[in-house]
Every structure is written in C-alpha cells, then in structure tokens.
PDB file of C-alpha atoms and ligand atoms in Angstrom:
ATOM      1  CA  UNK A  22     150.107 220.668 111.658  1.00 48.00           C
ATOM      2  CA  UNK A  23     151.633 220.303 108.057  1.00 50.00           C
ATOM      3  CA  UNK A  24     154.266 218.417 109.578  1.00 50.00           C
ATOM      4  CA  UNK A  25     151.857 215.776 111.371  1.00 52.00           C
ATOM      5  CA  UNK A  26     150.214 215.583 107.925  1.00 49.00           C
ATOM      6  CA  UNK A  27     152.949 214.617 105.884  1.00 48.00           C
ATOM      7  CA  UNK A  28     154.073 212.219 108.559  1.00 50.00           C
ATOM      8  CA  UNK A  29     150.462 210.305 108.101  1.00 50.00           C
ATOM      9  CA  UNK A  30     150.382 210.165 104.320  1.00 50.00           C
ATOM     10  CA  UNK A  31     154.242 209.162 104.234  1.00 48.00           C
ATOM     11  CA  UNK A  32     153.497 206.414 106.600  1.00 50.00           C
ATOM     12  CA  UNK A  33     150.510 204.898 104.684  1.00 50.00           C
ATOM     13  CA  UNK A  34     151.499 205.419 101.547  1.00 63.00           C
ATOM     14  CA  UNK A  35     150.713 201.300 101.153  1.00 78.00           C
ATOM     15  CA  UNK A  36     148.226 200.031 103.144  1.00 89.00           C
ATOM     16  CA  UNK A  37     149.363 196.813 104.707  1.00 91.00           C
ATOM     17  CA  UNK A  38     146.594 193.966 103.165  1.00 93.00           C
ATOM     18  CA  UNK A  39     143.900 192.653 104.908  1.00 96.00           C
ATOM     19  CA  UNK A  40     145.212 189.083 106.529  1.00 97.00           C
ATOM     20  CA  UNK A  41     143.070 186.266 104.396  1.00 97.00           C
ATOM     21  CA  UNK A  42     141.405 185.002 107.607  1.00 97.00           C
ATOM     22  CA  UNK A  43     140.381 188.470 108.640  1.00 97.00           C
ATOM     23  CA  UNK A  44     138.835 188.758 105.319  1.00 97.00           C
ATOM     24  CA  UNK A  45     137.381 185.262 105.013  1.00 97.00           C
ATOM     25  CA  UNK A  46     135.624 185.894 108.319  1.00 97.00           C
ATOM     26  CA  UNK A  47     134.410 189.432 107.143  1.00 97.00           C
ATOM     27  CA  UNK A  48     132.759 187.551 103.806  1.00 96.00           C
ATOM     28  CA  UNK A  49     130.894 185.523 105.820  1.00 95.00           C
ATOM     29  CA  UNK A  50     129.467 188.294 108.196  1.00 95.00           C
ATOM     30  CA  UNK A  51     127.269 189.592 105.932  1.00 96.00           C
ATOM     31  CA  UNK A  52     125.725 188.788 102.736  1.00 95.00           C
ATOM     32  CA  UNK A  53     126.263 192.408 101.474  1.00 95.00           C
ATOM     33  CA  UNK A  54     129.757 191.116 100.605  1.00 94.00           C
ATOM     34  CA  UNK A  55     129.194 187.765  99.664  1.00 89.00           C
ATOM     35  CA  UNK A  56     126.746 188.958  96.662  1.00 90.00           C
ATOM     36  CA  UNK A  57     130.258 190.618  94.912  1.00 94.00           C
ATOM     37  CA  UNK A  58     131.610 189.391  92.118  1.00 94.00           C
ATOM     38  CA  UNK A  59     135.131 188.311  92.480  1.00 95.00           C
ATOM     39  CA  UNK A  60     136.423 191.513  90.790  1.00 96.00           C
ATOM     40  CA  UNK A  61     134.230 193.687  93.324  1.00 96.00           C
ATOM     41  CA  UNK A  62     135.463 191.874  96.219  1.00 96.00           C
ATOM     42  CA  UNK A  63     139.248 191.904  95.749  1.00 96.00           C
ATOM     43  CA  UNK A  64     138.360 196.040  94.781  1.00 97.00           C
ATOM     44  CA  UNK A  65     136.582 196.077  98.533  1.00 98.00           C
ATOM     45  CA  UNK A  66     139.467 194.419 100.032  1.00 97.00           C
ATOM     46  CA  UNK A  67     141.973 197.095  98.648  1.00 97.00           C
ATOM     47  CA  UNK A  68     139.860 199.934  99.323  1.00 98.00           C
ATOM     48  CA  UNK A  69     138.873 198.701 103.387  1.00 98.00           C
ATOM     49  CA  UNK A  70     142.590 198.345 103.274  1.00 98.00           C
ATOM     50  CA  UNK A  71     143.097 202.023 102.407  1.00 97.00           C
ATOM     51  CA  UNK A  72     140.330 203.055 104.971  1.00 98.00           C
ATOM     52  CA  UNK A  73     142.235 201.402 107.782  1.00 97.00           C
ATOM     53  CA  UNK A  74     145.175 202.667 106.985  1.00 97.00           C
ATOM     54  CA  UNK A  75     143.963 206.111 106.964  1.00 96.00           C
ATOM     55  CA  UNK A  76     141.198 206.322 109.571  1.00 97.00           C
ATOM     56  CA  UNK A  77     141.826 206.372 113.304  1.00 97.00           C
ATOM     57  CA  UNK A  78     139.267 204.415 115.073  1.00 98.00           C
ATOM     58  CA  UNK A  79     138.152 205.104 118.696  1.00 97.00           C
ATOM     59  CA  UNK A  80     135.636 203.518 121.038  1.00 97.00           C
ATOM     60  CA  UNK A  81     133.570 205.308 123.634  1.00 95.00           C
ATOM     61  CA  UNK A  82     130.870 204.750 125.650  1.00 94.00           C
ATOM     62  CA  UNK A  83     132.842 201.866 127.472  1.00 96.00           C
ATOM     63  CA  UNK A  84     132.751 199.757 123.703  1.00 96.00           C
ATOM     64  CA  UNK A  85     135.552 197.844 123.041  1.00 96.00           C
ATOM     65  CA  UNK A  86     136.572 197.447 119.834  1.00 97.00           C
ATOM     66  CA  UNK A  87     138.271 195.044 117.924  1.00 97.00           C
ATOM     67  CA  UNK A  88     139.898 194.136 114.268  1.00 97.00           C
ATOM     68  CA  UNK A  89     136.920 192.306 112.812  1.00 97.00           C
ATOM     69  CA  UNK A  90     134.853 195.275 113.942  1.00 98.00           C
ATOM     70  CA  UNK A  91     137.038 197.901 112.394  1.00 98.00           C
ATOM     71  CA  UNK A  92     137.296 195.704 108.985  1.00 98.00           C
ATOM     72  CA  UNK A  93     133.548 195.191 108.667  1.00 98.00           C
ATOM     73  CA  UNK A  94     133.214 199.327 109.413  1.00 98.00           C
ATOM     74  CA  UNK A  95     136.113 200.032 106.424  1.00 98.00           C
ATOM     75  CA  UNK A  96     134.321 197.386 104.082  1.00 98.00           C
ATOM     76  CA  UNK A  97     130.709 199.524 104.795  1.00 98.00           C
ATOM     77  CA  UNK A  98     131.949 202.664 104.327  1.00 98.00           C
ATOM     78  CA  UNK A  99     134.250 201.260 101.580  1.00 98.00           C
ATOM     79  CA  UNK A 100     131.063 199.648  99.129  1.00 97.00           C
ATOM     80  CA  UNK A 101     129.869 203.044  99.144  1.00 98.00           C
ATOM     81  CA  UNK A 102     133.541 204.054  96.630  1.00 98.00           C
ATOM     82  CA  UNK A 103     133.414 201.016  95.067  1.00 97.00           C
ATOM     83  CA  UNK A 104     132.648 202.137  91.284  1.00 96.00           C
ATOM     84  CA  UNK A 105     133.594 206.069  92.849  1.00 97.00           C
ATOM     85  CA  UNK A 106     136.790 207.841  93.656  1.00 96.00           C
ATOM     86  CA  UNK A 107     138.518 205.815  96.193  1.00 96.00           C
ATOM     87  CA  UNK A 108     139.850 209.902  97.282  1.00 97.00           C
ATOM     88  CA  UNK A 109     136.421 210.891  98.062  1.00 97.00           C
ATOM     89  CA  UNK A 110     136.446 209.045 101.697  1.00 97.00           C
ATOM     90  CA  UNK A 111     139.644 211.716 102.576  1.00 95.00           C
ATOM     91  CA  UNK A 112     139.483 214.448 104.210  1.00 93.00           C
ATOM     92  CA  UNK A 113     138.859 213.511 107.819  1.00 94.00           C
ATOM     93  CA  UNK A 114     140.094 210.416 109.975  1.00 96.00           C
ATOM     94  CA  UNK A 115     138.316 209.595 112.766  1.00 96.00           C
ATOM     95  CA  UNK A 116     135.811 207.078 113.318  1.00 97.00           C
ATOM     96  CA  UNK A 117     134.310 206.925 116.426  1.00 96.00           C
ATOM     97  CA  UNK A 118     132.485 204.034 117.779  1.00 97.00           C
ATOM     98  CA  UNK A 119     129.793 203.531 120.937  1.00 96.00           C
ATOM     99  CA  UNK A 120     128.204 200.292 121.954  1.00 96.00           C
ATOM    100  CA  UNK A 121     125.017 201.392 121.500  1.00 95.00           C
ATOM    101  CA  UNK A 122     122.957 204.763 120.802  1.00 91.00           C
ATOM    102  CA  UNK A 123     124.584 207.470 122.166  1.00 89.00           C
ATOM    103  CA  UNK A 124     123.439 210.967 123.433  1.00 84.00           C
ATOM    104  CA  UNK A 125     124.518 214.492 122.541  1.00 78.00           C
ATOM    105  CA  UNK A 126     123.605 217.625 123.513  1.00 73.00           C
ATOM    106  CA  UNK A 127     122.416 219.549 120.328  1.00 70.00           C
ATOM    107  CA  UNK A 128     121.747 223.731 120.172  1.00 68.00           C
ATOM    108  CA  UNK A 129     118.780 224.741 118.038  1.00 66.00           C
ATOM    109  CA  UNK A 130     119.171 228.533 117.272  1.00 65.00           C
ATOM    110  CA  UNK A 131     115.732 229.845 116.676  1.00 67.00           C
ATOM    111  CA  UNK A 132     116.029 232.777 113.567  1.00 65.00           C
ATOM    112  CA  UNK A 133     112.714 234.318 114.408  1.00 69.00           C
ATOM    113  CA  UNK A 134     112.743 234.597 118.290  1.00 69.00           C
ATOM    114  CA  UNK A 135     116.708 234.286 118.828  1.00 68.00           C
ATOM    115  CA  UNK A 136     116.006 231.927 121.540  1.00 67.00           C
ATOM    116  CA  UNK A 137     118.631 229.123 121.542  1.00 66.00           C
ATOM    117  CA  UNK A 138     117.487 225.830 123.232  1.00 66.00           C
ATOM    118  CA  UNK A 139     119.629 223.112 124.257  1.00 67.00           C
ATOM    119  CA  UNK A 140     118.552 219.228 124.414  1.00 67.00           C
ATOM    120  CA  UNK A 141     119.778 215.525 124.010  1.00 73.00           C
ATOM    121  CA  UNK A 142     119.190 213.269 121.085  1.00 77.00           C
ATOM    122  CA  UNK A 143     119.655 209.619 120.877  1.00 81.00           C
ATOM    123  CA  UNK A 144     121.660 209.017 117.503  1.00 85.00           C
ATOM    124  CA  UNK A 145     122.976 205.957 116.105  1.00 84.00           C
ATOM    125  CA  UNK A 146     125.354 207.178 113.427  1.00 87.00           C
ATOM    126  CA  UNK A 147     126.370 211.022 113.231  1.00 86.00           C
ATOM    127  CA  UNK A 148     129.102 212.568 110.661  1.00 86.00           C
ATOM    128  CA  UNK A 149     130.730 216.069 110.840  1.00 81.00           C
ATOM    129  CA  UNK A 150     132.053 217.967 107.766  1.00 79.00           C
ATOM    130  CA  UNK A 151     135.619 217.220 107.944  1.00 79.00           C
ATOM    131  CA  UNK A 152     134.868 215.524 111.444  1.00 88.00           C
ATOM    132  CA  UNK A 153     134.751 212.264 113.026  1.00 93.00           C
ATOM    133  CA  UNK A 154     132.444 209.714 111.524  1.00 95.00           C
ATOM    134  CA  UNK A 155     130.134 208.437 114.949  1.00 95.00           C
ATOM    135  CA  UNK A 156     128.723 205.153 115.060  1.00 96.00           C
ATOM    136  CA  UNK A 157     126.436 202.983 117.357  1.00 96.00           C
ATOM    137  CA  UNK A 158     128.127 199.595 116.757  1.00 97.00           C
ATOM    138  CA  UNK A 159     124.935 197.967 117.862  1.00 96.00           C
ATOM    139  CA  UNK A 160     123.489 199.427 114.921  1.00 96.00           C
ATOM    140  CA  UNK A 161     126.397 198.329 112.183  1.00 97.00           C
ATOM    141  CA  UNK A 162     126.097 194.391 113.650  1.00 97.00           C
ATOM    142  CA  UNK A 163     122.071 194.628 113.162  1.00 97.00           C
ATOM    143  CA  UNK A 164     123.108 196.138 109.284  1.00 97.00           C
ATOM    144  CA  UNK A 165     125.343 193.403 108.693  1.00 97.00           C
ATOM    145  CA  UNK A 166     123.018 190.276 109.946  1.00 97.00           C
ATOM    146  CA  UNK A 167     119.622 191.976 108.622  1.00 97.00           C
ATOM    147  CA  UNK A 168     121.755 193.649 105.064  1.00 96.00           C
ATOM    148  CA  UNK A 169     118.599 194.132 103.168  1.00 96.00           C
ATOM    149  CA  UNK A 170     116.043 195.393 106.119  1.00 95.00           C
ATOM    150  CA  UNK A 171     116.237 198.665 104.431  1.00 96.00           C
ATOM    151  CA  UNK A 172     118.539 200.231 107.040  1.00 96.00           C
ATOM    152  CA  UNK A 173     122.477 200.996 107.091  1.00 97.00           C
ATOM    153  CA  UNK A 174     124.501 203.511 109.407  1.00 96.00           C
ATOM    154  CA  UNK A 175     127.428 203.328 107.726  1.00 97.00           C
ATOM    155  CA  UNK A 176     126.053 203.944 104.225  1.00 97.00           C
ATOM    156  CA  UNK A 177     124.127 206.723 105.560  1.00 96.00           C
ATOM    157  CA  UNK A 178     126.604 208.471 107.536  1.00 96.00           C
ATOM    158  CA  UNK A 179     128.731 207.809 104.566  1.00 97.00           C
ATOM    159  CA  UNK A 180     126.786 209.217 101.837  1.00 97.00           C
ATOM    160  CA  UNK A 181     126.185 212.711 104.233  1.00 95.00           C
ATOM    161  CA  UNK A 182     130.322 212.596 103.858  1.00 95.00           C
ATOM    162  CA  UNK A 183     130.357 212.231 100.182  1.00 97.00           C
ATOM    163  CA  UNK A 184     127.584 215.288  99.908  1.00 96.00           C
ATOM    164  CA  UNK A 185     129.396 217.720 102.221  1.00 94.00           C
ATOM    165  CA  UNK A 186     132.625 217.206  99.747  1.00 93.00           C
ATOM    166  CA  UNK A 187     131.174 220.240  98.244  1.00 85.00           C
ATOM    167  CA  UNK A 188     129.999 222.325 101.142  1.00 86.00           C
ATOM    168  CA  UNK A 189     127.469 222.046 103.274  1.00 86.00           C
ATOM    169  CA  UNK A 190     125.685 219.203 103.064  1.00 91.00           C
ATOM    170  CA  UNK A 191     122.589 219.881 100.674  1.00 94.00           C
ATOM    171  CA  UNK A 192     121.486 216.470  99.217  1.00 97.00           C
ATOM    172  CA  UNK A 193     123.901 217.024  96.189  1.00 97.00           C
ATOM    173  CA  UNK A 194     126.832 214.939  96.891  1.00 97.00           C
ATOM    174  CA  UNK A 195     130.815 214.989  94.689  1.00 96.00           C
ATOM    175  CA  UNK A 196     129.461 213.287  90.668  1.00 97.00           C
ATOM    176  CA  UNK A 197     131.523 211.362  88.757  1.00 97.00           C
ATOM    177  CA  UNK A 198     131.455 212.105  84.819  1.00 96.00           C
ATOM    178  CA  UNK A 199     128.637 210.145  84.380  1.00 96.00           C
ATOM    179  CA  UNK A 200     126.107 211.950  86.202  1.00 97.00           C
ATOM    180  CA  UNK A 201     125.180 215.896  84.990  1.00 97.00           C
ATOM    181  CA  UNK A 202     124.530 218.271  88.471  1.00 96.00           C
ATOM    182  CA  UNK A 203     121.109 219.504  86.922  1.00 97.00           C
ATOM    183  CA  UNK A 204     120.402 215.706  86.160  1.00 97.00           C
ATOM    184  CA  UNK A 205     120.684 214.796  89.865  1.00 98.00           C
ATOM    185  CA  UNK A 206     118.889 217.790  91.175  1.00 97.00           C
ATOM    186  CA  UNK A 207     115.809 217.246  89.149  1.00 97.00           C
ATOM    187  CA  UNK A 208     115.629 213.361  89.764  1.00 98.00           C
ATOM    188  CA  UNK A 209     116.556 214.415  93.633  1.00 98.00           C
ATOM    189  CA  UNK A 210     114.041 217.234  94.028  1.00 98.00           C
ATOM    190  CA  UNK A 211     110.767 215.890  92.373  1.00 98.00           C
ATOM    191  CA  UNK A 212     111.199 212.317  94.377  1.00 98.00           C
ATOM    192  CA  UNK A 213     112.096 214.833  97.898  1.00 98.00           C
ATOM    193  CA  UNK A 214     108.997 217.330  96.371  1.00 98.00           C
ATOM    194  CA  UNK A 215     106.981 213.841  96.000  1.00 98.00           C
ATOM    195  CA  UNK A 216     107.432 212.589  99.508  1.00 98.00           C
ATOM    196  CA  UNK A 217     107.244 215.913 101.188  1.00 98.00           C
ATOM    197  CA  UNK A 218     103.396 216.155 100.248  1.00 98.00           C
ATOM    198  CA  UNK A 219     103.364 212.156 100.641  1.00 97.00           C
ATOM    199  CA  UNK A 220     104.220 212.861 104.560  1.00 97.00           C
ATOM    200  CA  UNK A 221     101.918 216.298 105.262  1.00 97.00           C
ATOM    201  CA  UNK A 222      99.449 214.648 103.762  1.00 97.00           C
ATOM    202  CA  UNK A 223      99.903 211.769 106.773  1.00 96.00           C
ATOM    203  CA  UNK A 224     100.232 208.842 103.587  1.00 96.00           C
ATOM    204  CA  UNK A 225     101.881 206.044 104.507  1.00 96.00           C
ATOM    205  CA  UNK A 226     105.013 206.388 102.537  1.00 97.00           C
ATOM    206  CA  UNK A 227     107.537 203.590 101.349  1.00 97.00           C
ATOM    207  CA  UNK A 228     110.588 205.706 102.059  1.00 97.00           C
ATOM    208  CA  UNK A 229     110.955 206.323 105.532  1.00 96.00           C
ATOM    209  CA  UNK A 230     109.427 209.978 106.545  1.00 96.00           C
ATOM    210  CA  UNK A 231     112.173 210.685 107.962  1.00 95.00           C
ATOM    211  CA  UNK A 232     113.776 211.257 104.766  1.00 97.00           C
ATOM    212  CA  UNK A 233     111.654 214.311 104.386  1.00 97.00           C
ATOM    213  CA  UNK A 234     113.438 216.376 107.257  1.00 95.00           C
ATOM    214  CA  UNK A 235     115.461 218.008 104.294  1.00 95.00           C
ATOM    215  CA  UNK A 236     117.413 217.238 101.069  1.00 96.00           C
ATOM    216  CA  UNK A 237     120.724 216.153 102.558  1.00 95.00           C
ATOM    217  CA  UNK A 238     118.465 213.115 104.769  1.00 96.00           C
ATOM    218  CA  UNK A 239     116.763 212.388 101.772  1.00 98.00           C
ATOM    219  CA  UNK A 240     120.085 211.349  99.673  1.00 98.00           C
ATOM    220  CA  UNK A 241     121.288 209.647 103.212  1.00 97.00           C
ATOM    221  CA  UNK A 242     118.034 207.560 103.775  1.00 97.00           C
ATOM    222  CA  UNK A 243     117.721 206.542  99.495  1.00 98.00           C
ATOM    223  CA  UNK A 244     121.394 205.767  99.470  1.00 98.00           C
ATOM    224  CA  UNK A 245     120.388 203.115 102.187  1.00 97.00           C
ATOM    225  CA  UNK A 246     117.779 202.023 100.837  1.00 98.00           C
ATOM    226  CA  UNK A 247     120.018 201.480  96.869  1.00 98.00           C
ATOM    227  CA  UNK A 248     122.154 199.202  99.327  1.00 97.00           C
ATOM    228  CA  UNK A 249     119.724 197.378 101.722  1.00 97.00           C
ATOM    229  CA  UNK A 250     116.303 197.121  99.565  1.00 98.00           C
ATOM    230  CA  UNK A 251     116.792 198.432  96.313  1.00 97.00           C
ATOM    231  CA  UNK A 252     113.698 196.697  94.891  1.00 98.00           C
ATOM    232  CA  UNK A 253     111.541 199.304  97.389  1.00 98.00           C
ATOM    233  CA  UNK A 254     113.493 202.511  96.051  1.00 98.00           C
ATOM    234  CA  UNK A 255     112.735 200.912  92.602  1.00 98.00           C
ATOM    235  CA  UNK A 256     109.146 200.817  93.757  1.00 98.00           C
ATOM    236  CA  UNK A 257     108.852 204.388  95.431  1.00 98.00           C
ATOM    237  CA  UNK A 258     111.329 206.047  93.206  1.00 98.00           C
ATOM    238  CA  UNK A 259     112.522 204.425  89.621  1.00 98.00           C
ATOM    239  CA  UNK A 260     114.233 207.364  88.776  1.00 98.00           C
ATOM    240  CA  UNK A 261     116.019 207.609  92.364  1.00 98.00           C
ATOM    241  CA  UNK A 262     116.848 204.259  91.733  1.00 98.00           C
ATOM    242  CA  UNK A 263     118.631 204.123  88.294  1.00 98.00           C
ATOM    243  CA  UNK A 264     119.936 207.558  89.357  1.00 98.00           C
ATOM    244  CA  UNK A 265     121.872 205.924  92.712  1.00 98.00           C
ATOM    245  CA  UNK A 266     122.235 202.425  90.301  1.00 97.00           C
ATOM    246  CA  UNK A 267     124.615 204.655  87.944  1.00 97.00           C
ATOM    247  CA  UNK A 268     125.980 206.623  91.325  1.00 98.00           C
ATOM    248  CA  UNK A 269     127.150 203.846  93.213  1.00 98.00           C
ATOM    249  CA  UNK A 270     127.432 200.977  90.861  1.00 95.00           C
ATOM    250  CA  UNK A 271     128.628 202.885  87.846  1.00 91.00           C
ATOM    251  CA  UNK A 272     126.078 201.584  85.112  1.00 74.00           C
ATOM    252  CA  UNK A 273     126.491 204.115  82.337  1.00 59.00           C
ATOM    253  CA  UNK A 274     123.008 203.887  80.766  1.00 48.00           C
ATOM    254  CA  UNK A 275     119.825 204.791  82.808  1.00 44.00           C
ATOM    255  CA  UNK A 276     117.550 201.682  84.177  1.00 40.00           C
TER     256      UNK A 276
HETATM  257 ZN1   ZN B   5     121.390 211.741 108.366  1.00 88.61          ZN
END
C-alpha cells in the first residue's frame, strides 16, 4: 500500500499543463470561468492541473468520458481551492462519473426500533469520506451552461469533501486563518436554526429546503448558492454570504 503511494506522488510530482486549446475551449464552456481575472484564471489552470494529475477518473453507467469533460470537472472542483489550500482536495482520488442520475441502494438503521430498511435513491452527485467523488455528468453540463441557476454538483459534492477534512461531515468544514471556528458556527447555526423553522413552518424559503436535512447539506447547498447566485444567499443570508465571500474568495474584512 505505502509502496503504491509513493509511486503516485513520485510520479506527479509536476502536473503536466493543461494544452492551451484544451483550456481555451474550457473558458468558453462556461461563464463561471470567464468572469476570472487573469490572475484567478492562470491560478485555476495550475490547480485543475494538479487535480488531474492526482485524481483517477472513471465512467459508469455506460458514460463515456472524455478530456474536456475531465478538465471542466478539475476546474469545478478546483474554484472551490482557489483562495484555499490547494492540499485540502487530497486525500482520496477517484472521481467517478455516470451519464445521468444514478441509483444506489442506501441502509437506514432505525436507533429506536433496530429495524434496518434498505431502498434506492436517485442521486446526482455523492462524495464519501476519503472515497470516490460520484457525479451525474448530465448534471455538471446543465451547471456549466446554466452557472448562476443556483445549482452546482461539483461545488456541492466538493464542499461535503472540504467539511469531512475534520471528521465526519458536520457543516464545519477545514478554516483558513481568517475565519475563527466559533465565528463560523454561530453565522452557520442561526442561518440553519433560521431556515429550519422557515421549512416546518411550510414558508416558502429562498434557500432550497433541502438544505434543512442537517448542517453538513446546509454548508453543501449555501456553498452553491456563493458560486451560482450569490446575490440570493446575500438576500436570505448576509451573514452566510460574507461568511462563504471570505471562505472561498479570501476577502479579509466582513461584507
Ligand atoms: Zn449533499
């Protein structure tokens, strides 16, 4: 195991660059890339770079995939580092990719009668602590033609990777120096607390309910929302907002 380890870092030590057409034809996939600066783009490029290099992506479900998928998968998951710890997407490799929704078979262990029940969920993005990263690529090409519908897999499945870099995920993801733990929770917790009795009351809520399963969905479903329609999260949640503005763009000062 150690052996196969070393093998993989010694290999990629250097990512090989991204070709310039490759690149040119990511750019002008999606306007999530295209509204970088200069300085942010040529940090994407390095970083997608890195994520090819150490990722290994598979298809299933009868997808095929190619290198202009796999690039615009790195530079998602990548805009999620770009003003983080590049380190923070290590720590598992595999990226798994379907055509389309896919199915799994999920066990739901019931604490108070013991009775485990088995069914099948329709996903389109699923990530395992130190697991594969699963992805409907149906889903990713709708993210990167409609990149501010309020909606994106990879960013979600993403940020659920960044929170369980400190154990299970619980909605409190790795924090650069800028950001204090007990600043997060609070922010976190009153705008989860907020939404929570937004959605048993049966409001019609801005963030999507779904957020309100538990903590960890909440940070998923907001970090989407800081990428894809940040002027909503602004709306529902100012302090969200400028909390996931200094998070994932790295302004020091709060909005
Ligand atoms: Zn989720």
């Amino acid at each position: 195991m150690i052996a196969r380890w070393l093998r993989w870092f010694g290999a990629h030590s250097a990512p090989a660059p991204i070709p310039d057409e490759a690149w040119r034809g990511l750019l002008t996939s999606s306007k999530l890339f295209t509204r970088l600066d200069d300085g942010g783009r040529e940090r994407l490029r390095a970083l997608a770079a890195r994520f090819l290099a150490r990722k290994r992506f598979s298809a299933a479900g009868g997808h095929v995939l190619d290198d202009a998928q796999r690039l615009a998968i790195a530079a998602l998951a990548s805009l999620t580092v770009l003003h983080l710890d590049e380190r923070w997407l290590d720590g598992w490799r595999e990226v798994i990719v379907y055509p389309g929704e896919f199915r799994v078979k999920r066990e739901h262990h019931d604490e108070a009668s013991g009775v485990v029940t088995e069914g099948d969920d329709e996903l389109i993005g699923e990530a395992w602590e130190r697991g594969p990263l699963i992805l409907s690529w149906a889903d990713v090409a709708t993210d990167l033609a409609q990149p501010f519908d309020g909606f994106n897999v990879v960013v979600h499945e993403v940020a659920h990777k960044l929170d369980m870099l400190e154990g299970a995920a619980d909605g409190v993801p790795r924090l650069p120096p800028r950001i204090a733990r007990r600043e997060w929770i609070a922010a976190m917790q009153a705008a989860y607390d907020a939404l929570c009795r937004a959605v048993d009351r049966g409001r019609n809520t801005l963030i999507d309910p779904y957020a309100a399963e538990s903590t960890d969905e909440f940070f998923a479903v907001v970090s989407e929302l800081h990428f894809s329609d940040p002027a909503l999260l602004r709306r529902a949640a100012p302090e969200v907002a400028a909390l996931l503005s200094r998070y994932y763009d790295g302004e020091s000062a709060a909005a």
